[in-house]
mmCIF file of C-alpha atoms in Angstrom:
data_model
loop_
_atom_site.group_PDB
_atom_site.id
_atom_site.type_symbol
_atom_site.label_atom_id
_atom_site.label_comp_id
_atom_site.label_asym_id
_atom_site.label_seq_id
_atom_site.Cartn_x
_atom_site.Cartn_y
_atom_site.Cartn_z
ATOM 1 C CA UNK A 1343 143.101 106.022 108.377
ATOM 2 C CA UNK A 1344 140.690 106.307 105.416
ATOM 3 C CA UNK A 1345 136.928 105.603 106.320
ATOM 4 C CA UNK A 1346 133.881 105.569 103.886
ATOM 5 C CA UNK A 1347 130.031 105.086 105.000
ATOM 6 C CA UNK A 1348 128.090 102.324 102.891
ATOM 7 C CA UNK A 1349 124.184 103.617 103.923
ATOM 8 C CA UNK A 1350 121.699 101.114 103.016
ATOM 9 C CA UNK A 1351 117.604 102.634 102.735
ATOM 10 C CA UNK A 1352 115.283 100.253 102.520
ATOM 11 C CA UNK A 1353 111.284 101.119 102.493
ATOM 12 C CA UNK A 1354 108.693 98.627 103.557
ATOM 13 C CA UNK A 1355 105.552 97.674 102.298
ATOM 14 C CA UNK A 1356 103.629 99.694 105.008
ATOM 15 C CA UNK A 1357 105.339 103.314 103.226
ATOM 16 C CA UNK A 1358 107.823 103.168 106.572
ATOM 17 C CA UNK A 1359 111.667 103.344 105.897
ATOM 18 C CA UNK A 1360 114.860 101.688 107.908
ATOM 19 C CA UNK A 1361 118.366 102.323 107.434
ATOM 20 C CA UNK A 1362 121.618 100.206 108.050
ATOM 21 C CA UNK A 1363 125.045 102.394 108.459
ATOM 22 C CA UNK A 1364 128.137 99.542 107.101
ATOM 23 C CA UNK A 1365 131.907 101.257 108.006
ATOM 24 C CA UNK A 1366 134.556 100.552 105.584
ATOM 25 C CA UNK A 1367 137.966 101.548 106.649
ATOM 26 C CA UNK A 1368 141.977 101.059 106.265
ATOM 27 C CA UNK A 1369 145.517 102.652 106.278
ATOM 28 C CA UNK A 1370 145.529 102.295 102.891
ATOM 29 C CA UNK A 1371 143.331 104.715 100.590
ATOM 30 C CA UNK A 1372 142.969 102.500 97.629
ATOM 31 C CA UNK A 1373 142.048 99.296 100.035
ATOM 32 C CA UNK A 1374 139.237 101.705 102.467
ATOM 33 C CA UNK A 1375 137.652 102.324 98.901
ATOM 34 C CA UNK A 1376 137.938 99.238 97.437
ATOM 35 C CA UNK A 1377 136.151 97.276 100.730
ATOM 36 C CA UNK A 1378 133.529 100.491 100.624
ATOM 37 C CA UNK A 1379 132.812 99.296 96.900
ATOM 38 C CA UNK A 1380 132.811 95.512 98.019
ATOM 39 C CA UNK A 1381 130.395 96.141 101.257
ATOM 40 C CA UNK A 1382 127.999 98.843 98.510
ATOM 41 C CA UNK A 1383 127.731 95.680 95.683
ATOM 42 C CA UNK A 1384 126.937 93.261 98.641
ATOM 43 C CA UNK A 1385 124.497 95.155 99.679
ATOM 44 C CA UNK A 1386 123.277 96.069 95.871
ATOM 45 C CA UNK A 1387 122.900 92.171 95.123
ATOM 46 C CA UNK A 1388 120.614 91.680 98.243
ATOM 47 C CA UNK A 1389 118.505 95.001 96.987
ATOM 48 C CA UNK A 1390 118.412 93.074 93.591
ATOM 49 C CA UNK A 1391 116.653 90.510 94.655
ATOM 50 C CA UNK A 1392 114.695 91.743 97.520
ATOM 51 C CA UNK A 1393 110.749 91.707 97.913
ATOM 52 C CA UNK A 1394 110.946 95.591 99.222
ATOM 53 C CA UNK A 1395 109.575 98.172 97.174
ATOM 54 C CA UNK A 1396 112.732 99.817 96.980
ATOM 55 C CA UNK A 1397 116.292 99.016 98.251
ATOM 56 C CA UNK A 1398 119.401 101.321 97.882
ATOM 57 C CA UNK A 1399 122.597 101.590 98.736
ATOM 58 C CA UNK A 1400 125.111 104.792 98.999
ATOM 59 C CA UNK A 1401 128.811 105.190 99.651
ATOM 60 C CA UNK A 1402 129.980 108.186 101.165
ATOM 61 C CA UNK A 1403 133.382 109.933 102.107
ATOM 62 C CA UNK A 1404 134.426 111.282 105.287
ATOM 63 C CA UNK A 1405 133.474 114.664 104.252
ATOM 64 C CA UNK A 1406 130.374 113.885 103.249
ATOM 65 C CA UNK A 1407 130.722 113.615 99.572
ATOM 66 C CA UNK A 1408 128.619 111.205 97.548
ATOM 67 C CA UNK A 1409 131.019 108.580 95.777
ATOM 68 C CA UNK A 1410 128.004 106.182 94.411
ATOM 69 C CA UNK A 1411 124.277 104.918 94.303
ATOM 70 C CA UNK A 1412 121.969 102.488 93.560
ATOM 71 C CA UNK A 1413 118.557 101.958 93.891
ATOM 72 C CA UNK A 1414 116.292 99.173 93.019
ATOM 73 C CA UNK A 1415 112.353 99.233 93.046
ATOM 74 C CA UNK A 1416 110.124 96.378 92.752
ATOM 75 C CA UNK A 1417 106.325 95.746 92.083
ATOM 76 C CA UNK A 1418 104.817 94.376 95.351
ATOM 77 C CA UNK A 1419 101.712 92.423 94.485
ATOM 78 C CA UNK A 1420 98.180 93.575 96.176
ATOM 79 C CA UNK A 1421 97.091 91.125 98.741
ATOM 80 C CA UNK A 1422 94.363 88.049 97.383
ATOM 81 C CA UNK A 1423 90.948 90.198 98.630
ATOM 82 C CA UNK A 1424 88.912 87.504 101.218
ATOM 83 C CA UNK A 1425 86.836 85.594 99.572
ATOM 84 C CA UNK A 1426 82.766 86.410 100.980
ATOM 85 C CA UNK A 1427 81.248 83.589 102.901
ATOM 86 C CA UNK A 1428 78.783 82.156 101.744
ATOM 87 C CA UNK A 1429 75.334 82.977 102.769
ATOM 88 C CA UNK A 1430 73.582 80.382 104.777
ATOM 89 C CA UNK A 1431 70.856 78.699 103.221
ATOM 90 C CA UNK A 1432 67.304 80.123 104.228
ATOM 91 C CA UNK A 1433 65.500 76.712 106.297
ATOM 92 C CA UNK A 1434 61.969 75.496 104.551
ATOM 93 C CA UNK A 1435 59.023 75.949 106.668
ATOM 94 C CA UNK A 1436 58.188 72.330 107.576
ATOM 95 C CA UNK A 1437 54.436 71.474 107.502
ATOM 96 C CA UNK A 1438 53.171 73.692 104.887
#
């Protein structure tokens, strides 16, 4: 059996991270790499497009060894401010 780990980083707007683990495996060497390279570009086209900062992906061996990466960053816009209320008109005196 030949096994390779796809990990998948992604950091959120708040500066916090998350991670997905995706398993690619077979009997066949050439096939367990070539579904760990067809799970690491799935996940690459997601990070492409994705309104993270960044968005990566890694495939690793068995033993640990790095066999590719990707990462992708993008500009998050700044939140519209509030706008301020307007203040409330002061009331005229009446009688004056």
């Amino acid at each position: 059996m030949f096994q390779y780990y796809i990990m998948e980083i992604q950091k959120y707007a708040d500066g916090s991270y998350g991670h997905i683990v995706h398993v690619a495996y077979d009997e066949d060497a050439t096939l367990a790499r070539n579904k760990a390279e067809s799970k690491y570009h799935e996940v690459l086209a997601a990070a492409a497009v994705s309104q993270l900062p960044s968005h990566s992906a890694t495939i690793l061996s068995t033993d640990g060894r790095q066999v590719a990466n990707q990462c992708y960053y993008h500009a998050i816009p700044a939140p519209e401010p509030e706008p301020e209320p307007e203040p409330e008109p002061t009331p005229e005196p009446e009688g004056e």
